[in-house]
mmCIF file of C-alpha atoms and ligand atoms in Angstrom:
data_model
loop_
_atom_site.group_PDB
_atom_site.id
_atom_site.type_symbol
_atom_site.label_atom_id
_atom_site.label_comp_id
_atom_site.label_asym_id
_atom_site.label_seq_id
_atom_site.Cartn_x
_atom_site.Cartn_y
_atom_site.Cartn_z
ATOM 1 C CA MET A 43 56.254 80.174 -34.795
ATOM 2 C CA PHE A 44 55.454 76.637 -33.930
ATOM 3 C CA VAL A 45 55.624 73.334 -35.212
ATOM 4 C CA LYS A 46 52.007 72.405 -36.369
ATOM 5 C CA ILE A 47 49.936 69.100 -36.634
ATOM 6 C CA LYS A 48 48.535 69.222 -40.094
ATOM 7 C CA GLY A 49 46.692 66.170 -40.252
ATOM 8 C CA THR A 50 45.811 63.188 -38.104
ATOM 9 C CA GLY A 51 44.247 59.729 -38.544
ATOM 10 C CA SER A 52 43.659 56.733 -36.695
ATOM 11 C CA CYS A 53 42.951 52.820 -36.899
ATOM 12 C CA LEU A 54 41.445 50.457 -34.378
ATOM 13 C CA PRO A 55 41.240 46.796 -34.745
ATOM 14 C CA GLU A 56 37.381 45.540 -35.697
ATOM 15 C CA LYS A 57 37.217 43.093 -32.728
ATOM 16 C CA VAL A 58 36.014 44.803 -29.375
ATOM 17 C CA LEU A 59 36.695 42.817 -26.166
ATOM 18 C CA ASP A 60 34.410 44.525 -23.307
ATOM 19 C CA ASN A 61 34.837 43.773 -19.636
ATOM 20 C CA ALA A 62 32.175 41.033 -19.541
ATOM 21 C CA ALA A 63 34.278 39.112 -22.006
ATOM 22 C CA ILE A 64 37.484 39.657 -20.005
ATOM 23 C CA SER A 65 35.741 38.354 -16.609
ATOM 24 C CA GLN A 66 35.425 35.052 -18.784
ATOM 25 C CA LEU A 67 39.140 34.851 -18.974
ATOM 26 C CA VAL A 68 40.302 35.886 -15.618
ATOM 27 C CA ASP A 69 38.513 36.306 -12.089
ATOM 28 C CA THR A 70 37.296 40.159 -12.428
ATOM 29 C CA ASN A 71 34.225 41.878 -13.295
ATOM 30 C CA ASP A 72 33.060 44.887 -14.977
ATOM 31 C CA GLU A 73 32.331 46.960 -11.858
ATOM 32 C CA TRP A 74 35.706 46.646 -10.360
ATOM 33 C CA ILE A 75 37.451 47.510 -13.782
ATOM 34 C CA GLN A 76 35.210 50.462 -14.427
ATOM 35 C CA SER A 77 35.687 51.755 -10.825
ATOM 36 C CA ARG A 78 39.564 51.411 -10.814
ATOM 37 C CA THR A 79 40.195 52.300 -14.356
ATOM 38 C CA GLY A 80 37.212 53.799 -16.206
ATOM 39 C CA ILE A 81 37.542 51.325 -19.054
ATOM 40 C CA LYS A 82 34.571 49.242 -20.549
ATOM 41 C CA SER A 83 36.124 47.973 -23.574
ATOM 42 C CA ARG A 84 39.211 47.838 -25.766
ATOM 43 C CA HIS A 85 39.760 46.887 -29.297
ATOM 44 C CA ILE A 86 41.951 43.708 -29.890
ATOM 45 C CA VAL A 87 44.143 42.669 -33.239
ATOM 46 C CA GLY A 88 42.455 39.753 -35.317
ATOM 47 C CA LYS A 89 43.637 39.978 -38.830
ATOM 48 C CA GLU A 90 44.969 43.424 -38.284
ATOM 49 C CA THR A 91 49.049 43.964 -37.654
ATOM 50 C CA ALA A 92 50.796 46.696 -36.321
ATOM 51 C CA VAL A 93 51.992 47.474 -40.028
ATOM 52 C CA SER A 94 48.628 47.317 -41.368
ATOM 53 C CA MET A 95 47.022 49.502 -38.755
ATOM 54 C CA ALA A 96 49.779 51.943 -38.794
ATOM 55 C CA ALA A 97 49.521 52.134 -42.618
ATOM 56 C CA VAL A 98 45.757 53.087 -42.517
ATOM 57 C CA ALA A 99 46.329 55.638 -39.675
ATOM 58 C CA ALA A 100 48.964 56.946 -41.790
ATOM 59 C CA GLU A 101 46.963 57.608 -45.076
ATOM 60 C CA LYS A 102 44.192 58.950 -43.187
ATOM 61 C CA ALA A 103 46.508 61.711 -41.519
ATOM 62 C CA LEU A 104 48.263 62.375 -44.968
ATOM 63 C CA GLU A 105 44.901 62.940 -46.719
ATOM 64 C CA ASP A 106 43.757 64.893 -43.718
ATOM 65 C CA ALA A 107 46.846 67.276 -44.111
ATOM 66 C CA GLY A 108 46.259 67.510 -47.669
ATOM 67 C CA ILE A 109 50.023 65.959 -48.806
ATOM 68 C CA THR A 110 51.218 63.024 -50.437
ATOM 69 C CA ALA A 111 53.279 60.267 -49.174
ATOM 70 C CA GLU A 112 56.307 61.278 -51.174
ATOM 71 C CA GLU A 113 56.509 64.807 -49.484
ATOM 72 C CA ILE A 114 57.208 62.937 -46.355
ATOM 73 C CA ASP A 115 60.959 63.237 -45.520
ATOM 74 C CA LEU A 116 60.906 61.784 -41.987
ATOM 75 C CA LEU A 117 58.708 58.701 -40.700
ATOM 76 C CA ILE A 118 58.911 57.943 -37.193
ATOM 77 C CA VAL A 119 56.980 54.681 -35.479
ATOM 78 C CA SER A 120 56.760 54.467 -31.642
ATOM 79 C CA SER A 121 55.879 51.123 -30.615
ATOM 80 C CA VAL A 122 56.616 48.457 -28.096
ATOM 81 C CA SER A 123 54.542 45.520 -29.260
ATOM 82 C CA SER A 124 54.962 45.396 -33.135
ATOM 83 C CA GLU A 125 54.915 41.814 -34.449
ATOM 84 C CA GLN A 126 58.361 42.583 -35.979
ATOM 85 C CA LEU A 127 61.870 43.770 -34.988
ATOM 86 C CA LEU A 128 63.111 43.495 -38.358
ATOM 87 C CA PRO A 129 62.775 45.354 -40.763
ATOM 88 C CA CYS A 130 61.565 48.100 -38.404
ATOM 89 C CA THR A 131 57.806 48.871 -38.469
ATOM 90 C CA ALA A 132 58.468 52.348 -39.977
ATOM 91 C CA CYS A 133 60.508 50.786 -43.076
ATOM 92 C CA SER A 134 57.383 48.471 -43.493
ATOM 93 C CA VAL A 135 54.966 51.165 -43.424
ATOM 94 C CA GLN A 136 57.079 53.359 -45.734
ATOM 95 C CA LYS A 137 56.772 50.332 -48.267
ATOM 96 C CA GLU A 138 53.170 50.319 -47.697
ATOM 97 C CA LEU A 139 52.714 53.973 -48.392
ATOM 98 C CA GLY A 140 55.113 54.697 -50.940
ATOM 99 C CA ALA A 141 57.147 57.360 -48.765
ATOM 100 C CA VAL A 142 60.121 56.969 -50.948
ATOM 101 C CA ASN A 143 61.571 60.223 -49.496
ATOM 102 C CA ALA A 144 61.688 59.436 -46.176
ATOM 103 C CA ALA A 145 64.068 58.423 -43.764
ATOM 104 C CA ALA A 146 62.117 56.154 -41.261
ATOM 105 C CA PHE A 147 63.053 54.225 -38.075
ATOM 106 C CA ASP A 148 61.174 52.946 -34.925
ATOM 107 C CA LEU A 149 61.661 54.183 -31.290
ATOM 108 C CA ASN A 150 60.618 52.777 -28.174
ATOM 109 C CA ALA A 151 59.527 55.219 -25.198
ATOM 110 C CA ALA A 152 56.615 53.009 -24.061
ATOM 111 C CA CYS A 153 53.703 55.198 -23.298
ATOM 112 C CA SER A 154 55.438 58.440 -23.693
ATOM 113 C CA GLY A 155 56.588 57.263 -27.392
ATOM 114 C CA PHE A 156 54.506 59.766 -29.168
ATOM 115 C CA ILE A 157 55.425 62.559 -27.126
ATOM 116 C CA VAL A 158 59.103 61.660 -27.920
ATOM 117 C CA ALA A 159 58.743 61.089 -31.663
ATOM 118 C CA TYR A 160 57.032 64.690 -32.068
ATOM 119 C CA GLN A 161 59.905 66.121 -30.129
ATOM 120 C CA MET A 162 62.651 64.301 -32.075
ATOM 121 C CA ALA A 163 60.816 65.457 -35.318
ATOM 122 C CA ALA A 164 60.225 69.017 -34.240
ATOM 123 C CA GLY A 165 63.962 69.212 -33.536
ATOM 124 C CA GLN A 166 64.595 67.777 -36.889
ATOM 125 C CA ILE A 167 62.234 70.635 -38.645
ATOM 126 C CA LYS A 168 63.943 73.202 -36.364
ATOM 127 C CA ALA A 169 67.252 72.360 -37.357
ATOM 128 C CA GLY A 170 66.420 72.577 -40.990
ATOM 129 C CA LEU A 171 67.009 68.779 -41.528
ATOM 130 C CA SER A 172 63.263 68.033 -42.267
ATOM 131 C CA LYS A 173 60.218 69.449 -43.667
ATOM 132 C CA LYS A 174 57.267 67.442 -43.159
ATOM 133 C CA ALA A 175 57.224 64.408 -40.751
ATOM 134 C CA LEU A 176 54.708 61.618 -40.281
ATOM 135 C CA LEU A 177 54.502 60.207 -36.672
ATOM 136 C CA ILE A 178 52.774 57.131 -35.658
ATOM 137 C CA GLY A 179 52.079 55.375 -32.555
ATOM 138 C CA VAL A 180 50.877 51.731 -32.925
ATOM 139 C CA GLU A 181 50.270 48.965 -30.599
ATOM 140 C CA CYS A 182 49.345 45.453 -30.445
ATOM 141 C CA LEU A 183 49.660 45.319 -26.609
ATOM 142 C CA SER A 184 47.234 42.150 -26.824
ATOM 143 C CA ASN A 185 50.045 40.284 -28.199
ATOM 144 C CA ILE A 186 52.387 40.842 -25.079
ATOM 145 C CA VAL A 187 49.717 41.251 -22.199
ATOM 146 C CA ASN A 188 49.465 37.938 -19.952
ATOM 147 C CA TRP A 189 45.710 37.198 -20.407
ATOM 148 C CA LYS A 190 46.053 35.119 -16.947
ATOM 149 C CA ASP A 191 47.131 38.245 -15.030
ATOM 150 C CA ARG A 192 43.911 40.194 -14.170
ATOM 151 C CA GLY A 193 46.198 42.876 -12.452
ATOM 152 C CA THR A 194 47.371 43.900 -16.457
ATOM 153 C CA CYS A 195 45.008 42.341 -19.097
ATOM 154 C CA ILE A 196 42.355 44.353 -18.156
ATOM 155 C CA LEU A 197 44.197 47.437 -18.756
ATOM 156 C CA PHE A 198 45.266 47.618 -22.398
ATOM 157 C CA GLY A 199 44.299 47.621 -25.901
ATOM 158 C CA ASP A 200 45.486 47.642 -29.446
ATOM 159 C CA GLY A 201 45.281 50.470 -32.302
ATOM 160 C CA ALA A 202 47.065 53.005 -34.201
ATOM 161 C CA GLY A 203 46.992 56.982 -34.214
ATOM 162 C CA ALA A 204 49.188 58.995 -36.814
ATOM 163 C CA ALA A 205 49.966 62.857 -37.186
ATOM 164 C CA VAL A 206 51.628 64.989 -39.976
ATOM 165 C CA ILE A 207 53.847 67.866 -38.453
ATOM 166 C CA SER A 208 55.603 70.678 -40.156
ATOM 167 C CA ALA A 209 56.287 74.274 -39.659
ATOM 168 C CA GLU A 210 54.387 77.175 -41.244
ATOM 169 C CA GLU A 211 57.537 78.603 -42.911
ATOM 170 C CA GLU A 212 61.262 78.588 -42.366
ATOM 171 C CA GLY A 213 62.349 80.927 -39.493
ATOM 172 C CA ASN A 214 62.522 80.944 -35.601
ATOM 173 C CA ILE A 215 60.598 78.062 -34.318
ATOM 174 C CA GLU A 216 59.646 77.385 -30.713
ATOM 175 C CA ILE A 217 59.157 74.076 -29.294
ATOM 176 C CA PRO A 218 58.045 74.529 -25.781
ATOM 177 C CA SER A 219 58.355 70.846 -24.628
ATOM 178 C CA VAL A 220 59.935 68.612 -21.835
ATOM 179 C CA LEU A 221 61.302 65.187 -21.676
ATOM 180 C CA HIS A 222 62.611 63.208 -18.692
ATOM 181 C CA SER A 223 63.371 59.601 -17.773
ATOM 182 C CA ASP A 224 64.606 57.656 -14.787
ATOM 183 C CA GLY A 225 66.125 54.333 -15.565
ATOM 184 C CA SER A 226 66.628 53.369 -11.915
ATOM 185 C CA ARG A 227 62.969 52.863 -11.558
ATOM 186 C CA GLY A 228 62.470 50.740 -14.594
ATOM 187 C CA GLU A 229 61.384 47.524 -12.827
ATOM 188 C CA VAL A 230 57.867 48.917 -12.067
ATOM 189 C CA LEU A 231 56.864 48.109 -15.640
ATOM 190 C CA THR A 232 58.661 45.584 -17.630
ATOM 191 C CA CYS A 233 58.364 43.117 -20.596
ATOM 192 C CA LYS A 234 61.166 40.970 -21.372
ATOM 193 C CA ASN A 235 61.965 40.247 -25.200
ATOM 194 C CA PRO A 236 60.533 36.690 -25.723
ATOM 195 C CA THR A 237 63.589 35.723 -27.703
ATOM 196 C CA GLY A 238 65.147 35.794 -24.384
ATOM 197 C CA GLU A 239 63.418 32.563 -23.535
ATOM 198 C CA ARG A 240 65.618 30.942 -25.840
ATOM 199 C CA LYS A 241 68.504 31.553 -23.394
ATOM 200 C CA ASP A 242 66.844 31.622 -20.193
ATOM 201 C CA ARG A 243 63.602 29.653 -19.741
ATOM 202 C CA SER A 244 62.490 31.683 -16.842
ATOM 203 C CA LEU A 245 61.779 34.860 -18.808
ATOM 204 C CA GLU A 246 58.370 35.262 -19.922
ATOM 205 C CA GLY A 247 57.662 37.856 -22.775
ATOM 206 C CA TYR A 248 54.535 39.652 -20.976
ATOM 207 C CA VAL A 249 53.835 42.869 -19.600
ATOM 208 C CA ALA A 250 54.625 42.856 -15.568
ATOM 209 C CA MET A 251 53.521 45.860 -13.646
ATOM 210 C CA ASP A 252 53.417 47.269 -10.154
ATOM 211 C CA GLY A 253 50.343 49.345 -10.495
ATOM 212 C CA ARG A 254 50.449 51.100 -7.413
ATOM 213 C CA GLU A 255 53.869 52.532 -8.116
ATOM 214 C CA ILE A 256 53.001 53.522 -11.355
ATOM 215 C CA TYR A 257 49.947 55.467 -10.280
ATOM 216 C CA LYS A 258 51.747 57.406 -7.749
ATOM 217 C CA PHE A 259 54.446 58.056 -10.553
ATOM 218 C CA ALA A 260 51.736 59.466 -13.007
ATOM 219 C CA VAL A 261 49.758 61.678 -10.502
ATOM 220 C CA ARG A 262 52.990 63.151 -9.052
ATOM 221 C CA GLN A 263 55.141 63.952 -12.200
ATOM 222 C CA VAL A 264 52.517 64.589 -14.842
ATOM 223 C CA PRO A 265 51.442 67.800 -13.264
ATOM 224 C CA ALA A 266 55.165 68.749 -12.406
ATOM 225 C CA VAL A 267 55.792 68.379 -15.958
ATOM 226 C CA ILE A 268 52.988 70.185 -16.940
ATOM 227 C CA ASP A 269 54.066 73.489 -15.018
ATOM 228 C CA GLU A 270 57.417 73.059 -16.665
ATOM 229 C CA ILE A 271 55.665 73.170 -20.016
ATOM 230 C CA LEU A 272 53.676 76.256 -19.099
ATOM 231 C CA GLU A 273 56.887 78.059 -17.821
ATOM 232 C CA LYS A 274 58.478 77.260 -21.183
ATOM 233 C CA ALA A 275 55.324 78.529 -23.171
ATOM 234 C CA GLU A 276 54.891 81.421 -20.895
ATOM 235 C CA LYS A 277 51.265 80.617 -20.482
ATOM 236 C CA SER A 278 49.014 80.325 -17.272
ATOM 237 C CA VAL A 279 47.207 76.996 -16.495
ATOM 238 C CA GLU A 280 44.260 78.700 -16.922
ATOM 239 C CA GLU A 281 44.990 79.904 -20.574
ATOM 240 C CA ILE A 282 45.187 76.156 -21.887
ATOM 241 C CA ASP A 283 42.031 74.990 -23.476
ATOM 242 C CA LEU A 284 42.788 71.241 -23.579
ATOM 243 C CA PHE A 285 45.119 68.850 -21.708
ATOM 244 C CA VAL A 286 45.180 65.717 -23.999
ATOM 245 C CA LEU A 287 47.103 63.167 -21.844
ATOM 246 C CA HIS A 288 48.127 59.662 -22.104
ATOM 247 C CA GLN A 289 44.938 57.543 -21.357
ATOM 248 C CA ALA A 290 46.047 55.102 -19.117
ATOM 249 C CA ASN A 291 43.277 55.377 -16.340
ATOM 250 C CA ARG A 292 40.480 57.682 -15.611
ATOM 251 C CA ARG A 293 41.413 58.064 -12.036
ATOM 252 C CA ILE A 294 45.050 59.026 -12.697
ATOM 253 C CA VAL A 295 43.564 61.823 -15.387
ATOM 254 C CA GLU A 296 41.110 62.919 -12.373
ATOM 255 C CA ALA A 297 43.651 63.190 -10.021
ATOM 256 C CA ILE A 298 46.019 65.172 -12.349
ATOM 257 C CA ALA A 299 43.236 67.543 -13.102
ATOM 258 C CA LYS A 300 42.509 68.140 -9.390
ATOM 259 C CA ARG A 301 46.427 68.959 -8.771
ATOM 260 C CA LEU A 302 46.258 71.524 -11.421
ATOM 261 C CA LYS A 303 42.871 72.855 -10.052
ATOM 262 C CA GLN A 304 41.370 72.689 -13.643
ATOM 263 C CA PRO A 305 37.773 71.398 -14.758
ATOM 264 C CA ILE A 306 37.942 68.089 -15.650
ATOM 265 C CA GLU A 307 35.844 69.024 -19.042
ATOM 266 C CA LYS A 308 39.493 70.240 -20.034
ATOM 267 C CA PHE A 309 40.912 66.621 -19.911
ATOM 268 C CA PRO A 310 39.209 64.673 -22.843
ATOM 269 C CA MET A 311 39.308 60.807 -22.527
ATOM 270 C CA ASP A 312 38.708 57.804 -24.571
ATOM 271 C CA MET A 313 40.144 54.976 -22.283
ATOM 272 C CA MET A 314 36.542 54.018 -21.963
ATOM 273 C CA GLN A 315 36.236 52.427 -25.405
ATOM 274 C CA ASN A 316 39.692 52.127 -25.999
ATOM 275 C CA GLY A 317 41.712 51.166 -23.090
ATOM 276 C CA ASN A 318 45.404 52.167 -22.696
ATOM 277 C CA MET A 319 46.825 51.881 -26.156
ATOM 278 C CA SER A 320 50.433 52.858 -24.953
ATOM 279 C CA SER A 321 51.969 55.014 -27.513
ATOM 280 C CA ALA A 322 49.023 55.079 -29.703
ATOM 281 C CA SER A 323 46.629 56.505 -26.960
ATOM 282 C CA ILE A 324 47.452 60.252 -27.598
ATOM 283 C CA PRO A 325 47.587 60.325 -31.453
ATOM 284 C CA VAL A 326 44.247 58.304 -31.480
ATOM 285 C CA LEU A 327 42.605 61.031 -29.001
ATOM 286 C CA LEU A 328 43.932 63.692 -30.887
ATOM 287 C CA ASP A 329 42.300 62.310 -34.347
ATOM 288 C CA GLU A 330 38.976 61.467 -32.346
ATOM 289 C CA LEU A 331 38.861 65.289 -31.144
ATOM 290 C CA LYS A 332 39.545 66.430 -34.513
ATOM 291 C CA GLN A 333 36.753 64.093 -36.133
ATOM 292 C CA GLU A 334 34.234 65.282 -33.340
ATOM 293 C CA GLY A 335 35.132 68.969 -34.254
ATOM 294 C CA LYS A 336 36.640 69.574 -30.676
ATOM 295 C CA LEU A 337 39.814 71.111 -32.080
ATOM 296 C CA GLN A 338 39.540 74.816 -33.323
ATOM 297 C CA PRO A 339 42.252 76.648 -34.988
ATOM 298 C CA GLY A 340 44.197 78.768 -32.461
ATOM 299 C CA MET A 341 43.431 76.535 -29.621
ATOM 300 C CA LYS A 342 46.038 76.243 -26.859
ATOM 301 C CA ILE A 343 46.718 72.441 -25.872
ATOM 302 C CA ILE A 344 48.969 70.855 -23.627
ATOM 303 C CA VAL A 345 49.813 67.180 -24.567
ATOM 304 C CA ALA A 346 51.545 65.009 -22.053
ATOM 305 C CA GLY A 347 52.551 61.001 -21.424
ATOM 306 C CA PHE A 348 53.986 58.829 -18.908
ATOM 307 C CA GLY A 349 54.880 55.214 -18.960
ATOM 308 C CA ALA A 350 57.660 52.351 -18.598
ATOM 309 C CA GLY A 351 61.001 53.270 -18.508
ATOM 310 C CA LEU A 352 60.328 55.388 -16.585
ATOM 311 C CA THR A 353 59.496 58.093 -19.151
ATOM 312 C CA TRP A 354 57.538 61.174 -18.908
ATOM 313 C CA GLY A 355 57.170 64.588 -21.178
ATOM 314 C CA GLY A 356 55.035 66.680 -23.053
ATOM 315 C CA MET A 357 54.580 69.653 -25.185
ATOM 316 C CA TYR A 358 52.685 72.880 -25.791
ATOM 317 C CA LEU A 359 50.733 73.183 -29.280
ATOM 318 C CA GLU A 360 48.593 75.724 -30.772
ATOM 319 C CA TRP A 361 46.300 73.980 -33.194
HETATM 320 N N1 COA B 224 39.617 42.250 -10.829
HETATM 321 C C1 COA B 224 39.389 42.126 -9.451
HETATM 322 N N2 COA B 224 40.207 42.121 -8.436
HETATM 323 C C2 COA B 224 41.556 42.656 -8.916
HETATM 324 C C3 COA B 224 41.793 43.088 -10.292
HETATM 325 C C4 COA B 224 40.921 42.705 -11.263
HETATM 326 N N3 COA B 224 41.103 43.009 -12.606
HETATM 327 N N4 COA B 224 43.271 43.242 -10.273
HETATM 328 C C5 COA B 224 43.993 43.210 -9.023
HETATM 329 N N5 COA B 224 42.737 42.999 -8.041
HETATM 330 C C6 COA B 224 42.489 42.602 -6.760
HETATM 331 C C7 COA B 224 44.089 42.299 -6.212
HETATM 332 O O1 COA B 224 44.398 40.875 -6.404
HETATM 333 C C8 COA B 224 44.150 42.943 -4.940
HETATM 334 O O2 COA B 224 43.351 41.823 -3.972
HETATM 335 P P1 COA B 224 44.006 41.624 -2.502
HETATM 336 O O3 COA B 224 43.525 42.763 -1.660
HETATM 337 O O4 COA B 224 42.883 40.459 -1.905
HETATM 338 O O5 COA B 224 45.169 41.298 -2.511
HETATM 339 C C9 COA B 224 43.175 43.910 -4.716
HETATM 340 O O6 COA B 224 42.365 44.104 -6.133
HETATM 341 C C10 COA B 224 43.763 45.346 -4.903
HETATM 342 O O7 COA B 224 45.192 45.182 -5.889
HETATM 343 P P2 COA B 224 45.806 46.596 -6.383
HETATM 344 O O8 COA B 224 46.753 46.082 -7.512
HETATM 345 O O9 COA B 224 46.331 47.076 -4.717
HETATM 346 O O10 COA B 224 44.801 47.600 -6.989
HETATM 347 P P3 COA B 224 44.860 48.929 -7.074
HETATM 348 O O11 COA B 224 43.731 49.741 -6.184
HETATM 349 O O12 COA B 224 46.210 49.574 -7.119
HETATM 350 O O13 COA B 224 44.157 48.962 -8.769
HETATM 351 C C11 COA B 224 45.389 49.445 -10.761
HETATM 352 C C12 COA B 224 44.969 48.274 -9.585
HETATM 353 C C13 COA B 224 46.070 48.445 -11.677
HETATM 354 C C14 COA B 224 43.872 49.718 -11.406
HETATM 355 C C15 COA B 224 46.001 50.566 -10.289
HETATM 356 O O14 COA B 224 47.179 50.278 -9.414
HETATM 357 C C16 COA B 224 46.367 51.776 -11.430
HETATM 358 O O15 COA B 224 45.573 52.338 -11.992
HETATM 359 N N6 COA B 224 47.796 51.639 -11.706
HETATM 360 C C17 COA B 224 48.125 52.348 -12.743
HETATM 361 C C18 COA B 224 48.250 51.372 -13.825
HETATM 362 C C19 COA B 224 48.446 52.064 -15.170
HETATM 363 O O16 COA B 224 47.957 53.196 -15.461
HETATM 364 N N7 COA B 224 49.686 51.513 -15.934
HETATM 365 C C20 COA B 224 49.884 51.905 -17.175
HETATM 366 C C21 COA B 224 50.920 53.171 -17.247
HETATM 367 S S1 COA B 224 51.294 53.641 -18.772
#
């Protein structure tokens, strides 16, 4: 028996910033951005906040799952770019939803955040410490991106995705999943806490990235982690119906598909219109696939993410 995703939801800001609009801000163009990343446009917060987007996505996921906010006993928010440090975003979302019976906390594992939240919650369910968990990935990356740096500002978008998970029944629960981190390589993708500026004027609270190193890391480690998950799930790569990967970049997804020798059609993508939404990417994509009727009961899915830390990992799901 597996932990199941019972419902999904998402929320994207109203404002859309396309590549033409970005080329008004920095020296770039639509052709360069699309050919290197696959991204055409992204959503950017205006009046929305991390809490407001997370709450909307969560309400939709609860409705989709057919359960009430009071039934949730664990609420995890993954974010690196919420406007607030205290109280944690998860507690503010708890208040918005009236999820009065939930233990709520935030975690930061960058773009792997939804994967980590899922595995932590699934572990709690397996241990009998939780029954129904609400997981949210939410990002307002436009707040921490340097809009003068053409190497990074073209990549990211804002949004929130949510999923409700639970076990079918008490009993032996399998969680075929893998997590890795390598802190020794953390300098390739960083963002200093802007509050540090008070102590050290040289610190800037913006995302800084070595794009080539991240690219090499992703195309090497993600296929390897997928192999590890397949082994744990006792499945062959051919048996997998869909690979739902972190939506950083079309070229990265294509390179992973090639390394796995699997058709690109098994790798759904939405970075074209959403950009890289860090920990929101995977739950938003799952929700879009569900709304499009592309997730059918019994489908075998591998979900995998990678990002700053460095962190990477994934899991096997049966829909
Ligand atoms: N528009 C136009 N030119 C740009 C540009 C932009 N937005 N950004 C960089 N360039 C230029 C550079 O200045 C450089 O010019 P130079 O040769 O005159 O110095 C040239 O393009 C090549 O830059 P480079 O950074 O080597 O490009 P790249 O081929 O590695 O592509 C990325 C850049 C970011 C698209 C690519 O490295 C990548 O996809 N990395 C992964 C990033 C990622 O997914 N991060 C999030 C992980 S969670």
